[in-house]
Amino acid sequence: MKLITEIMEEKALPIVDKIYNDGFIQGLINADLSYEAVEHYLKADALYLENFSDIYAILLAKSNDKDEKNFFLDQINFVLNEEIAAHKNLADYVGRDYQEIIKGGEWYPSADHYIKHMYYNAFAFGMAEALSAMAPCPWIYKMVARKILANHNLAEDHPLKFWVEFYADGLVDVVLTEYYKIINREAEFMSEEGKQRLIKNFLESCEHERRFFNMSYTQERWELEV
């Protein structure tokens, strides 16, 4: 019998190809992605990652296992202090200071919807539901980055090679292994309805990932402003 996480990934594979073929990733591969798209992405993703770390803190409080708590602590540190390296690579591509770019950050519609999807599952349900909504973030980035490396021999001086290699790194597998261990463990005691909710969460977040990239590529804004 397949694990619930194997079912999640199988069902989500088609969207990996769609994200790969969309404008944002193709622009990144060809190093002709507009500076406006990159800045839009950074403004949104900086806020997204801050809140992603806050959701880790919620899960840390929910857990009764010391190893899990340490995992969540490590991930908070990674998201806040290490993933910034990938962001700075994008800022270097634009030719602007990273902090100057993100100080104008805001919640654009697609990013706003995505983070609320995660918060809802963290507060309304258990750890497995929250992690099933969070897992597509590392999973999509890993899959797309590795697809880029499999299909393209990026030159050493490619301005965004670091970004690709950062997310293709094996560290992402370590993170997902811990996610999936918790999800599969909790799924064993769930009803069929609960298991379907996990799959639905994962697939919805994969779609949110695609919308996030497209949001940046088109510089999506709210139509009505306060």
mmCIF file with all atom_site columns, C-alpha atoms in Angstrom:
data_model
loop_
_atom_site.group_PDB
_atom_site.id
_atom_site.type_symbol
_atom_site.label_atom_id
_atom_site.label_alt_id
_atom_site.label_comp_id
_atom_site.label_asym_id
_atom_site.label_entity_id
_atom_site.label_seq_id
_atom_site.pdbx_PDB_ins_code
_atom_site.Cartn_x
_atom_site.Cartn_y
_atom_site.Cartn_z
_atom_site.occupancy
_atom_site.B_iso_or_equiv
_atom_site.pdbx_formal_charge
_atom_site.auth_seq_id
_atom_site.auth_comp_id
_atom_site.auth_asym_id
_atom_site.auth_atom_id
_atom_site.pdbx_PDB_model_num
ATOM 1   C CA . MET A 1 1   ? 0.000   0.000  0.000   1.00 0.00 ? 1   MET A CA 1
ATOM 2   C CA . LYS A 1 2   ? 1.275   3.442  -0.907  1.00 0.00 ? 2   LYS A CA 1
ATOM 3   C CA . LEU A 1 3   ? 2.047   5.991  1.755   1.00 0.00 ? 3   LEU A CA 1
ATOM 4   C CA . ILE A 1 4   ? -0.188  9.045  1.784   1.00 0.00 ? 4   ILE A CA 1
ATOM 5   C CA . THR A 1 5   ? 2.801   11.230 0.881   1.00 0.00 ? 5   THR A CA 1
ATOM 6   C CA . GLU A 1 6   ? 3.550   9.080  -2.173  1.00 0.00 ? 6   GLU A CA 1
ATOM 7   C CA . ILE A 1 7   ? -0.022  9.599  -3.345  1.00 0.00 ? 7   ILE A CA 1
ATOM 8   C CA . MET A 1 8   ? 0.323   13.350 -2.789  1.00 0.00 ? 8   MET A CA 1
ATOM 9   C CA . GLU A 1 9   ? 3.450   13.602 -4.895  1.00 0.00 ? 9   GLU A CA 1
ATOM 10  C CA . GLU A 1 10  ? 2.101   11.428 -7.713  1.00 0.00 ? 10  GLU A CA 1
ATOM 11  C CA . LYS A 1 11  ? -1.042  13.525 -8.019  1.00 0.00 ? 11  LYS A CA 1
ATOM 12  C CA . ALA A 1 12  ? 0.964   16.765 -7.970  1.00 0.00 ? 12  ALA A CA 1
ATOM 13  C CA . LEU A 1 13  ? 3.595   15.862 -10.581 1.00 0.00 ? 13  LEU A CA 1
ATOM 14  C CA . PRO A 1 14  ? 1.756   17.497 -13.523 1.00 0.00 ? 14  PRO A CA 1
ATOM 15  C CA . ILE A 1 15  ? 1.938   20.920 -11.909 1.00 0.00 ? 15  ILE A CA 1
ATOM 16  C CA . VAL A 1 16  ? 5.733   20.683 -11.646 1.00 0.00 ? 16  VAL A CA 1
ATOM 17  C CA . ASP A 1 17  ? 5.918   20.673 -15.447 1.00 0.00 ? 17  ASP A CA 1
ATOM 18  C CA . LYS A 1 18  ? 3.480   23.563 -15.646 1.00 0.00 ? 18  LYS A CA 1
ATOM 19  C CA . ILE A 1 19  ? 5.518   25.680 -13.232 1.00 0.00 ? 19  ILE A CA 1
ATOM 20  C CA . TYR A 1 20  ? 8.705   24.761 -15.088 1.00 0.00 ? 20  TYR A CA 1
ATOM 21  C CA . ASN A 1 21  ? 7.206   25.878 -18.403 1.00 0.00 ? 21  ASN A CA 1
ATOM 22  C CA . ASP A 1 22  ? 5.628   29.066 -17.059 1.00 0.00 ? 22  ASP A CA 1
ATOM 23  C CA . GLY A 1 23  ? 7.188   32.453 -17.671 1.00 0.00 ? 23  GLY A CA 1
ATOM 24  C CA . PHE A 1 24  ? 8.887   32.974 -14.322 1.00 0.00 ? 24  PHE A CA 1
ATOM 25  C CA . ILE A 1 25  ? 11.006  29.821 -14.350 1.00 0.00 ? 25  ILE A CA 1
ATOM 26  C CA . GLN A 1 26  ? 11.734  30.042 -18.071 1.00 0.00 ? 26  GLN A CA 1
ATOM 27  C CA . GLY A 1 27  ? 12.865  33.621 -17.558 1.00 0.00 ? 27  GLY A CA 1
ATOM 28  C CA . LEU A 1 28  ? 15.068  32.477 -14.705 1.00 0.00 ? 28  LEU A CA 1
ATOM 29  C CA . ILE A 1 29  ? 16.591  29.725 -16.860 1.00 0.00 ? 29  ILE A CA 1
ATOM 30  C CA . ASN A 1 30  ? 17.260  32.118 -19.735 1.00 0.00 ? 30  ASN A CA 1
ATOM 31  C CA . ALA A 1 31  ? 18.437  34.887 -17.399 1.00 0.00 ? 31  ALA A CA 1
ATOM 32  C CA . ASP A 1 32  ? 16.022  37.312 -19.008 1.00 0.00 ? 32  ASP A CA 1
ATOM 33  C CA . LEU A 1 33  ? 13.434  37.476 -16.228 1.00 0.00 ? 33  LEU A CA 1
ATOM 34  C CA . SER A 1 34  ? 12.347  41.080 -15.801 1.00 0.00 ? 34  SER A CA 1
ATOM 35  C CA . TYR A 1 35  ? 13.741  42.979 -12.837 1.00 0.00 ? 35  TYR A CA 1
ATOM 36  C CA . GLU A 1 36  ? 10.184  44.018 -11.975 1.00 0.00 ? 36  GLU A CA 1
ATOM 37  C CA . ALA A 1 37  ? 9.114   40.376 -11.685 1.00 0.00 ? 37  ALA A CA 1
ATOM 38  C CA . VAL A 1 38  ? 12.081  39.539 -9.467  1.00 0.00 ? 38  VAL A CA 1
ATOM 39  C CA . GLU A 1 39  ? 11.486  42.491 -7.163  1.00 0.00 ? 39  GLU A CA 1
ATOM 40  C CA . HIS A 1 40  ? 7.792   41.649 -6.913  1.00 0.00 ? 40  HIS A CA 1
ATOM 41  C CA . TYR A 1 41  ? 8.731   38.075 -5.990  1.00 0.00 ? 41  TYR A CA 1
ATOM 42  C CA . LEU A 1 42  ? 11.207  39.189 -3.333  1.00 0.00 ? 42  LEU A CA 1
ATOM 43  C CA . LYS A 1 43  ? 8.788   41.650 -1.748  1.00 0.00 ? 43  LYS A CA 1
ATOM 44  C CA . ALA A 1 44  ? 6.179   38.926 -1.426  1.00 0.00 ? 44  ALA A CA 1
ATOM 45  C CA . ASP A 1 45  ? 8.458   36.023 -0.529  1.00 0.00 ? 45  ASP A CA 1
ATOM 46  C CA . ALA A 1 46  ? 10.254  37.858 2.272   1.00 0.00 ? 46  ALA A CA 1
ATOM 47  C CA . LEU A 1 47  ? 6.925   38.303 4.051   1.00 0.00 ? 47  LEU A CA 1
ATOM 48  C CA . TYR A 1 48  ? 5.885   34.769 3.171   1.00 0.00 ? 48  TYR A CA 1
ATOM 49  C CA . LEU A 1 49  ? 9.006   33.255 4.743   1.00 0.00 ? 49  LEU A CA 1
ATOM 50  C CA . GLU A 1 50  ? 8.605   35.280 7.926   1.00 0.00 ? 50  GLU A CA 1
ATOM 51  C CA . ASN A 1 51  ? 5.113   33.876 8.310   1.00 0.00 ? 51  ASN A CA 1
ATOM 52  C CA . PHE A 1 52  ? 6.250   30.396 7.307   1.00 0.00 ? 52  PHE A CA 1
ATOM 53  C CA . SER A 1 53  ? 8.610   30.522 10.285  1.00 0.00 ? 53  SER A CA 1
ATOM 54  C CA . ASP A 1 54  ? 5.722   31.644 12.505  1.00 0.00 ? 54  ASP A CA 1
ATOM 55  C CA . ILE A 1 55  ? 3.759   28.563 11.451  1.00 0.00 ? 55  ILE A CA 1
ATOM 56  C CA . TYR A 1 56  ? 6.757   26.433 12.401  1.00 0.00 ? 56  TYR A CA 1
ATOM 57  C CA . ALA A 1 57  ? 6.560   28.060 15.836  1.00 0.00 ? 57  ALA A CA 1
ATOM 58  C CA . ILE A 1 58  ? 2.895   27.063 16.089  1.00 0.00 ? 58  ILE A CA 1
ATOM 59  C CA . LEU A 1 59  ? 3.813   23.461 15.255  1.00 0.00 ? 59  LEU A CA 1
ATOM 60  C CA . LEU A 1 60  ? 6.660   23.516 17.750  1.00 0.00 ? 60  LEU A CA 1
ATOM 61  C CA . ALA A 1 61  ? 4.129   24.381 20.453  1.00 0.00 ? 61  ALA A CA 1
ATOM 62  C CA . LYS A 1 62  ? 1.808   21.585 19.286  1.00 0.00 ? 62  LYS A CA 1
ATOM 63  C CA . SER A 1 63  ? 4.514   18.913 19.389  1.00 0.00 ? 63  SER A CA 1
ATOM 64  C CA . ASN A 1 64  ? 5.279   16.794 22.452  1.00 0.00 ? 64  ASN A CA 1
ATOM 65  C CA . ASP A 1 65  ? 8.407   15.289 20.911  1.00 0.00 ? 65  ASP A CA 1
ATOM 66  C CA . LYS A 1 66  ? 11.801  16.849 21.651  1.00 0.00 ? 66  LYS A CA 1
ATOM 67  C CA . ASP A 1 67  ? 13.328  15.808 18.320  1.00 0.00 ? 67  ASP A CA 1
ATOM 68  C CA . GLU A 1 68  ? 10.409  17.338 16.450  1.00 0.00 ? 68  GLU A CA 1
ATOM 69  C CA . LYS A 1 69  ? 10.722  20.539 18.438  1.00 0.00 ? 69  LYS A CA 1
ATOM 70  C CA . ASN A 1 70  ? 14.410  20.735 17.537  1.00 0.00 ? 70  ASN A CA 1
ATOM 71  C CA . PHE A 1 71  ? 13.547  20.118 13.890  1.00 0.00 ? 71  PHE A CA 1
ATOM 72  C CA . PHE A 1 72  ? 11.107  23.017 13.892  1.00 0.00 ? 72  PHE A CA 1
ATOM 73  C CA . LEU A 1 73  ? 13.662  25.230 15.634  1.00 0.00 ? 73  LEU A CA 1
ATOM 74  C CA . ASP A 1 74  ? 16.235  24.351 12.983  1.00 0.00 ? 74  ASP A CA 1
ATOM 75  C CA . GLN A 1 75  ? 13.750  25.159 10.236  1.00 0.00 ? 75  GLN A CA 1
ATOM 76  C CA . ILE A 1 76  ? 12.890  28.514 11.778  1.00 0.00 ? 76  ILE A CA 1
ATOM 77  C CA . ASN A 1 77  ? 16.591  29.362 11.716  1.00 0.00 ? 77  ASN A CA 1
ATOM 78  C CA . PHE A 1 78  ? 16.962  28.125 8.139   1.00 0.00 ? 78  PHE A CA 1
ATOM 79  C CA . VAL A 1 79  ? 14.007  30.109 6.831   1.00 0.00 ? 79  VAL A CA 1
ATOM 80  C CA . LEU A 1 80  ? 14.964  33.315 8.631   1.00 0.00 ? 80  LEU A CA 1
ATOM 81  C CA . ASN A 1 81  ? 18.743  33.238 8.336   1.00 0.00 ? 81  ASN A CA 1
ATOM 82  C CA . GLU A 1 82  ? 19.898  30.870 5.588   1.00 0.00 ? 82  GLU A CA 1
ATOM 83  C CA . GLU A 1 83  ? 17.309  30.967 2.823   1.00 0.00 ? 83  GLU A CA 1
ATOM 84  C CA . ILE A 1 84  ? 18.076  34.661 2.518   1.00 0.00 ? 84  ILE A CA 1
ATOM 85  C CA . ALA A 1 85  ? 21.123  33.589 0.460   1.00 0.00 ? 85  ALA A CA 1
ATOM 86  C CA . ALA A 1 86  ? 18.834  32.556 -2.409  1.00 0.00 ? 86  ALA A CA 1
ATOM 87  C CA . HIS A 1 87  ? 17.000  35.864 -2.101  1.00 0.00 ? 87  HIS A CA 1
ATOM 88  C CA . LYS A 1 88  ? 20.233  37.820 -2.221  1.00 0.00 ? 88  LYS A CA 1
ATOM 89  C CA . ASN A 1 89  ? 21.207  36.021 -5.426  1.00 0.00 ? 89  ASN A CA 1
ATOM 90  C CA . LEU A 1 90  ? 18.025  37.375 -7.005  1.00 0.00 ? 90  LEU A CA 1
ATOM 91  C CA . ALA A 1 91  ? 18.741  40.844 -5.631  1.00 0.00 ? 91  ALA A CA 1
ATOM 92  C CA . ASP A 1 92  ? 22.243  40.702 -7.131  1.00 0.00 ? 92  ASP A CA 1
ATOM 93  C CA . TYR A 1 93  ? 20.681  39.801 -10.482 1.00 0.00 ? 93  TYR A CA 1
ATOM 94  C CA . VAL A 1 94  ? 18.541  42.926 -10.236 1.00 0.00 ? 94  VAL A CA 1
ATOM 95  C CA . GLY A 1 95  ? 21.521  44.983 -9.074  1.00 0.00 ? 95  GLY A CA 1
ATOM 96  C CA . ARG A 1 96  ? 19.842  46.394 -5.986  1.00 0.00 ? 96  ARG A CA 1
ATOM 97  C CA . ASP A 1 97  ? 20.337  45.993 -2.248  1.00 0.00 ? 97  ASP A CA 1
ATOM 98  C CA . TYR A 1 98  ? 18.142  43.187 -0.935  1.00 0.00 ? 98  TYR A CA 1
ATOM 99  C CA . GLN A 1 99  ? 16.923  45.082 2.126   1.00 0.00 ? 99  GLN A CA 1
ATOM 100 C CA . GLU A 1 100 ? 15.991  48.054 -0.020  1.00 0.00 ? 100 GLU A CA 1
ATOM 101 C CA . ILE A 1 101 ? 13.872  45.829 -2.240  1.00 0.00 ? 101 ILE A CA 1
ATOM 102 C CA . ILE A 1 102 ? 11.934  44.016 0.479   1.00 0.00 ? 102 ILE A CA 1
ATOM 103 C CA . LYS A 1 103 ? 11.146  47.037 2.639   1.00 0.00 ? 103 LYS A CA 1
ATOM 104 C CA . GLY A 1 104 ? 8.330   47.751 0.196   1.00 0.00 ? 104 GLY A CA 1
ATOM 105 C CA . GLY A 1 105 ? 6.884   44.273 0.601   1.00 0.00 ? 105 GLY A CA 1
ATOM 106 C CA . GLU A 1 106 ? 3.183   43.622 0.771   1.00 0.00 ? 106 GLU A CA 1
ATOM 107 C CA . TRP A 1 107 ? 0.664   40.809 0.594   1.00 0.00 ? 107 TRP A CA 1
ATOM 108 C CA . TYR A 1 108 ? -0.381  40.525 -3.023  1.00 0.00 ? 108 TYR A CA 1
ATOM 109 C CA . PRO A 1 109 ? -3.589  38.522 -3.650  1.00 0.00 ? 109 PRO A CA 1
ATOM 110 C CA . SER A 1 110 ? -2.088  35.124 -4.514  1.00 0.00 ? 110 SER A CA 1
ATOM 111 C CA . ALA A 1 111 ? 0.478   35.224 -1.705  1.00 0.00 ? 111 ALA A CA 1
ATOM 112 C CA . ASP A 1 112 ? -2.187  36.344 0.742   1.00 0.00 ? 112 ASP A CA 1
ATOM 113 C CA . HIS A 1 113 ? -4.441  33.420 -0.168  1.00 0.00 ? 113 HIS A CA 1
ATOM 114 C CA . TYR A 1 114 ? -1.563  30.937 0.082   1.00 0.00 ? 114 TYR A CA 1
ATOM 115 C CA . ILE A 1 115 ? -0.341  31.875 3.555   1.00 0.00 ? 115 ILE A CA 1
ATOM 116 C CA . LYS A 1 116 ? -3.893  31.921 4.925   1.00 0.00 ? 116 LYS A CA 1
ATOM 117 C CA . HIS A 1 117 ? -4.368  28.380 3.603   1.00 0.00 ? 117 HIS A CA 1
ATOM 118 C CA . MET A 1 118 ? -1.436  27.307 5.788   1.00 0.00 ? 118 MET A CA 1
ATOM 119 C CA . TYR A 1 119 ? -2.510  29.271 8.853   1.00 0.00 ? 119 TYR A CA 1
ATOM 120 C CA . TYR A 1 120 ? -6.021  27.840 8.609   1.00 0.00 ? 120 TYR A CA 1
ATOM 121 C CA . ASN A 1 121 ? -4.732  24.272 8.652   1.00 0.00 ? 121 ASN A CA 1
ATOM 122 C CA . ALA A 1 122 ? -2.293  25.005 11.472  1.00 0.00 ? 122 ALA A CA 1
ATOM 123 C CA . PHE A 1 123 ? -5.028  26.436 13.696  1.00 0.00 ? 123 PHE A CA 1
ATOM 124 C CA . ALA A 1 124 ? -8.075  24.392 12.668  1.00 0.00 ? 124 ALA A CA 1
ATOM 125 C CA . PHE A 1 125 ? -6.486  20.948 12.493  1.00 0.00 ? 125 PHE A CA 1
ATOM 126 C CA . GLY A 1 126 ? -3.394  19.046 13.602  1.00 0.00 ? 126 GLY A CA 1
ATOM 127 C CA . MET A 1 127 ? 0.252   18.890 12.680  1.00 0.00 ? 127 MET A CA 1
ATOM 128 C CA . ALA A 1 128 ? -0.250  16.604 9.684   1.00 0.00 ? 128 ALA A CA 1
ATOM 129 C CA . GLU A 1 129 ? -2.784  18.944 8.110   1.00 0.00 ? 129 GLU A CA 1
ATOM 130 C CA . ALA A 1 130 ? -0.481  21.925 8.570   1.00 0.00 ? 130 ALA A CA 1
ATOM 131 C CA . LEU A 1 131 ? 2.556   20.106 7.183   1.00 0.00 ? 131 LEU A CA 1
ATOM 132 C CA . SER A 1 132 ? 0.608   18.779 4.201   1.00 0.00 ? 132 SER A CA 1
ATOM 133 C CA . ALA A 1 133 ? -0.161  22.400 3.333   1.00 0.00 ? 133 ALA A CA 1
ATOM 134 C CA . MET A 1 134 ? 3.456   23.480 3.925   1.00 0.00 ? 134 MET A CA 1
ATOM 135 C CA . ALA A 1 135 ? 5.266   20.610 2.191   1.00 0.00 ? 135 ALA A CA 1
ATOM 136 C CA . PRO A 1 136 ? 4.740   21.834 -1.390  1.00 0.00 ? 136 PRO A CA 1
ATOM 137 C CA . CYS A 1 137 ? 6.934   24.840 -0.661  1.00 0.00 ? 137 CYS A CA 1
ATOM 138 C CA . PRO A 1 138 ? 10.170  22.820 -0.368  1.00 0.00 ? 138 PRO A CA 1
ATOM 139 C CA . TRP A 1 139 ? 8.906   20.053 -2.673  1.00 0.00 ? 139 TRP A CA 1
ATOM 140 C CA . ILE A 1 140 ? 8.021   22.277 -5.642  1.00 0.00 ? 140 ILE A CA 1
ATOM 141 C CA . TYR A 1 141 ? 11.271  24.242 -5.375  1.00 0.00 ? 141 TYR A CA 1
ATOM 142 C CA . LYS A 1 142 ? 13.291  21.020 -5.213  1.00 0.00 ? 142 LYS A CA 1
ATOM 143 C CA . MET A 1 143 ? 11.500  19.449 -8.155  1.00 0.00 ? 143 MET A CA 1
ATOM 144 C CA . VAL A 1 144 ? 11.704  22.535 -10.353 1.00 0.00 ? 144 VAL A CA 1
ATOM 145 C CA . ALA A 1 145 ? 15.352  23.225 -9.513  1.00 0.00 ? 145 ALA A CA 1
ATOM 146 C CA . ARG A 1 146 ? 16.380  19.639 -10.241 1.00 0.00 ? 146 ARG A CA 1
ATOM 147 C CA . LYS A 1 147 ? 14.424  19.670 -13.488 1.00 0.00 ? 147 LYS A CA 1
ATOM 148 C CA . ILE A 1 148 ? 16.348  22.780 -14.518 1.00 0.00 ? 148 ILE A CA 1
ATOM 149 C CA . LEU A 1 149 ? 19.689  21.108 -13.772 1.00 0.00 ? 149 LEU A CA 1
ATOM 150 C CA . ALA A 1 150 ? 18.613  17.938 -15.575 1.00 0.00 ? 150 ALA A CA 1
ATOM 151 C CA . ASN A 1 151 ? 17.658  19.828 -18.726 1.00 0.00 ? 151 ASN A CA 1
ATOM 152 C CA . HIS A 1 152 ? 20.196  22.641 -18.791 1.00 0.00 ? 152 HIS A CA 1
ATOM 153 C CA . ASN A 1 153 ? 23.933  22.922 -18.322 1.00 0.00 ? 153 ASN A CA 1
ATOM 154 C CA . LEU A 1 154 ? 23.954  26.325 -16.670 1.00 0.00 ? 154 LEU A CA 1
ATOM 155 C CA . ALA A 1 155 ? 27.167  28.229 -17.311 1.00 0.00 ? 155 ALA A CA 1
ATOM 156 C CA . GLU A 1 156 ? 29.362  29.038 -14.347 1.00 0.00 ? 156 GLU A CA 1
ATOM 157 C CA . ASP A 1 157 ? 28.647  32.719 -14.869 1.00 0.00 ? 157 ASP A CA 1
ATOM 158 C CA . HIS A 1 158 ? 24.880  32.247 -15.113 1.00 0.00 ? 158 HIS A CA 1
ATOM 159 C CA . PRO A 1 159 ? 23.571  34.969 -12.774 1.00 0.00 ? 159 PRO A CA 1
ATOM 160 C CA . LEU A 1 160 ? 20.930  32.734 -11.171 1.00 0.00 ? 160 LEU A CA 1
ATOM 161 C CA . LYS A 1 161 ? 22.812  29.438 -11.016 1.00 0.00 ? 161 LYS A CA 1
ATOM 162 C CA . PHE A 1 162 ? 23.211  29.802 -7.252  1.00 0.00 ? 162 PHE A CA 1
ATOM 163 C CA . TRP A 1 163 ? 19.429  30.066 -6.797  1.00 0.00 ? 163 TRP A CA 1
ATOM 164 C CA . VAL A 1 164 ? 18.878  26.859 -8.761  1.00 0.00 ? 164 VAL A CA 1
ATOM 165 C CA . GLU A 1 165 ? 21.591  24.906 -6.959  1.00 0.00 ? 165 GLU A CA 1
ATOM 166 C CA . PHE A 1 166 ? 20.422  26.175 -3.565  1.00 0.00 ? 166 PHE A CA 1
ATOM 167 C CA . TYR A 1 167 ? 17.003  24.582 -3.990  1.00 0.00 ? 167 TYR A CA 1
ATOM 168 C CA . ALA A 1 168 ? 18.296  21.471 -5.767  1.00 0.00 ? 168 ALA A CA 1
ATOM 169 C CA . ASP A 1 169 ? 20.489  20.672 -2.771  1.00 0.00 ? 169 ASP A CA 1
ATOM 170 C CA . GLY A 1 170 ? 19.963  17.445 -0.844  1.00 0.00 ? 170 GLY A CA 1
ATOM 171 C CA . LEU A 1 171 ? 19.106  19.384 2.305   1.00 0.00 ? 171 LEU A CA 1
ATOM 172 C CA . VAL A 1 172 ? 15.577  19.758 0.952   1.00 0.00 ? 172 VAL A CA 1
ATOM 173 C CA . ASP A 1 173 ? 15.241  15.960 0.979   1.00 0.00 ? 173 ASP A CA 1
ATOM 174 C CA . VAL A 1 174 ? 16.161  15.905 4.668   1.00 0.00 ? 174 VAL A CA 1
ATOM 175 C CA . VAL A 1 175 ? 13.467  18.470 5.435   1.00 0.00 ? 175 VAL A CA 1
ATOM 176 C CA . LEU A 1 176 ? 10.815  16.630 3.436   1.00 0.00 ? 176 LEU A CA 1
ATOM 177 C CA . THR A 1 177 ? 11.738  13.316 5.061   1.00 0.00 ? 177 THR A CA 1
ATOM 178 C CA . GLU A 1 178 ? 10.865  14.793 8.455   1.00 0.00 ? 178 GLU A CA 1
ATOM 179 C CA . TYR A 1 179 ? 7.651   16.338 7.122   1.00 0.00 ? 179 TYR A CA 1
ATOM 180 C CA . TYR A 1 180 ? 6.591   13.047 5.575   1.00 0.00 ? 180 TYR A CA 1
ATOM 181 C CA . LYS A 1 181 ? 7.458   11.010 8.655   1.00 0.00 ? 181 LYS A CA 1
ATOM 182 C CA . ILE A 1 182 ? 5.021   13.082 10.705  1.00 0.00 ? 182 ILE A CA 1
ATOM 183 C CA . ILE A 1 183 ? 2.322   13.168 8.016   1.00 0.00 ? 183 ILE A CA 1
ATOM 184 C CA . ASN A 1 184 ? 2.437   9.402  7.405   1.00 0.00 ? 184 ASN A CA 1
ATOM 185 C CA . ARG A 1 185 ? 2.467   8.652  11.122  1.00 0.00 ? 185 ARG A CA 1
ATOM 186 C CA . GLU A 1 186 ? -0.590  10.796 11.785  1.00 0.00 ? 186 GLU A CA 1
ATOM 187 C CA . ALA A 1 187 ? -2.389  9.522  8.675   1.00 0.00 ? 187 ALA A CA 1
ATOM 188 C CA . GLU A 1 188 ? -2.383  5.972  10.063  1.00 0.00 ? 188 GLU A CA 1
ATOM 189 C CA . PHE A 1 189 ? -4.968  7.021  12.641  1.00 0.00 ? 189 PHE A CA 1
ATOM 190 C CA . MET A 1 190 ? -7.111  9.165  10.350  1.00 0.00 ? 190 MET A CA 1
ATOM 191 C CA . SER A 1 191 ? -10.435 8.440  8.735   1.00 0.00 ? 191 SER A CA 1
ATOM 192 C CA . GLU A 1 192 ? -10.634 8.341  4.959   1.00 0.00 ? 192 GLU A CA 1
ATOM 193 C CA . GLU A 1 193 ? -12.001 11.878 5.100   1.00 0.00 ? 193 GLU A CA 1
ATOM 194 C CA . GLY A 1 194 ? -8.965  13.020 7.075   1.00 0.00 ? 194 GLY A CA 1
ATOM 195 C CA . LYS A 1 195 ? -6.579  11.388 4.615   1.00 0.00 ? 195 LYS A CA 1
ATOM 196 C CA . GLN A 1 196 ? -8.314  13.056 1.694   1.00 0.00 ? 196 GLN A CA 1
ATOM 197 C CA . ARG A 1 197 ? -7.932  16.396 3.459   1.00 0.00 ? 197 ARG A CA 1
ATOM 198 C CA . LEU A 1 198 ? -4.162  15.858 3.597   1.00 0.00 ? 198 LEU A CA 1
ATOM 199 C CA . ILE A 1 199 ? -4.035  15.149 -0.132  1.00 0.00 ? 199 ILE A CA 1
ATOM 200 C CA . LYS A 1 200 ? -6.264  18.121 -0.881  1.00 0.00 ? 200 LYS A CA 1
ATOM 201 C CA . ASN A 1 201 ? -4.067  20.409 1.233   1.00 0.00 ? 201 ASN A CA 1
ATOM 202 C CA . PHE A 1 202 ? -0.957  19.314 -0.628  1.00 0.00 ? 202 PHE A CA 1
ATOM 203 C CA . LEU A 1 203 ? -2.494  19.726 -4.073  1.00 0.00 ? 203 LEU A CA 1
ATOM 204 C CA . GLU A 1 204 ? -3.981  23.114 -3.242  1.00 0.00 ? 204 GLU A CA 1
ATOM 205 C CA . SER A 1 205 ? -0.609  24.372 -2.016  1.00 0.00 ? 205 SER A CA 1
ATOM 206 C CA . CYS A 1 206 ? 1.040   23.139 -5.209  1.00 0.00 ? 206 CYS A CA 1
ATOM 207 C CA . GLU A 1 207 ? -1.436  25.282 -7.123  1.00 0.00 ? 207 GLU A CA 1
ATOM 208 C CA . HIS A 1 208 ? -0.703  28.160 -4.766  1.00 0.00 ? 208 HIS A CA 1
ATOM 209 C CA . GLU A 1 209 ? 3.002   27.775 -5.584  1.00 0.00 ? 209 GLU A CA 1
ATOM 210 C CA . ARG A 1 210 ? 2.258   28.115 -9.277  1.00 0.00 ? 210 ARG A CA 1
ATOM 211 C CA . ARG A 1 211 ? 0.096   31.156 -8.670  1.00 0.00 ? 211 ARG A CA 1
ATOM 212 C CA . PHE A 1 212 ? 2.837   32.712 -6.536  1.00 0.00 ? 212 PHE A CA 1
ATOM 213 C CA . PHE A 1 213 ? 5.343   32.519 -9.390  1.00 0.00 ? 213 PHE A CA 1
ATOM 214 C CA . ASN A 1 214 ? 2.779   33.783 -11.896 1.00 0.00 ? 214 ASN A CA 1
ATOM 215 C CA . MET A 1 215 ? 1.790   36.539 -9.480  1.00 0.00 ? 215 MET A CA 1
ATOM 216 C CA . SER A 1 216 ? 5.349   37.822 -9.592  1.00 0.00 ? 216 SER A CA 1
ATOM 217 C CA . TYR A 1 217 ? 5.742   37.351 -13.331 1.00 0.00 ? 217 TYR A CA 1
ATOM 218 C CA . THR A 1 218 ? 2.673   39.511 -13.992 1.00 0.00 ? 218 THR A CA 1
ATOM 219 C CA . GLN A 1 219 ? 3.264   41.834 -11.000 1.00 0.00 ? 219 GLN A CA 1
ATOM 220 C CA . GLU A 1 220 ? -0.172  41.061 -9.621  1.00 0.00 ? 220 GLU A CA 1
ATOM 221 C CA . ARG A 1 221 ? -1.776  43.759 -7.485  1.00 0.00 ? 221 ARG A CA 1
ATOM 222 C CA . TRP A 1 222 ? -5.016  44.279 -5.628  1.00 0.00 ? 222 TRP A CA 1
ATOM 223 C CA . GLU A 1 223 ? -7.512  45.991 -7.900  1.00 0.00 ? 223 GLU A CA 1
ATOM 224 C CA . LEU A 1 224 ? -8.969  47.970 -5.004  1.00 0.00 ? 224 LEU A CA 1
ATOM 225 C CA . GLU A 1 225 ? -6.637  49.831 -2.667  1.00 0.00 ? 225 GLU A CA 1
ATOM 226 C CA . VAL A 1 226 ? -7.332  51.007 0.875   1.00 0.00 ? 226 VAL A CA 1
#
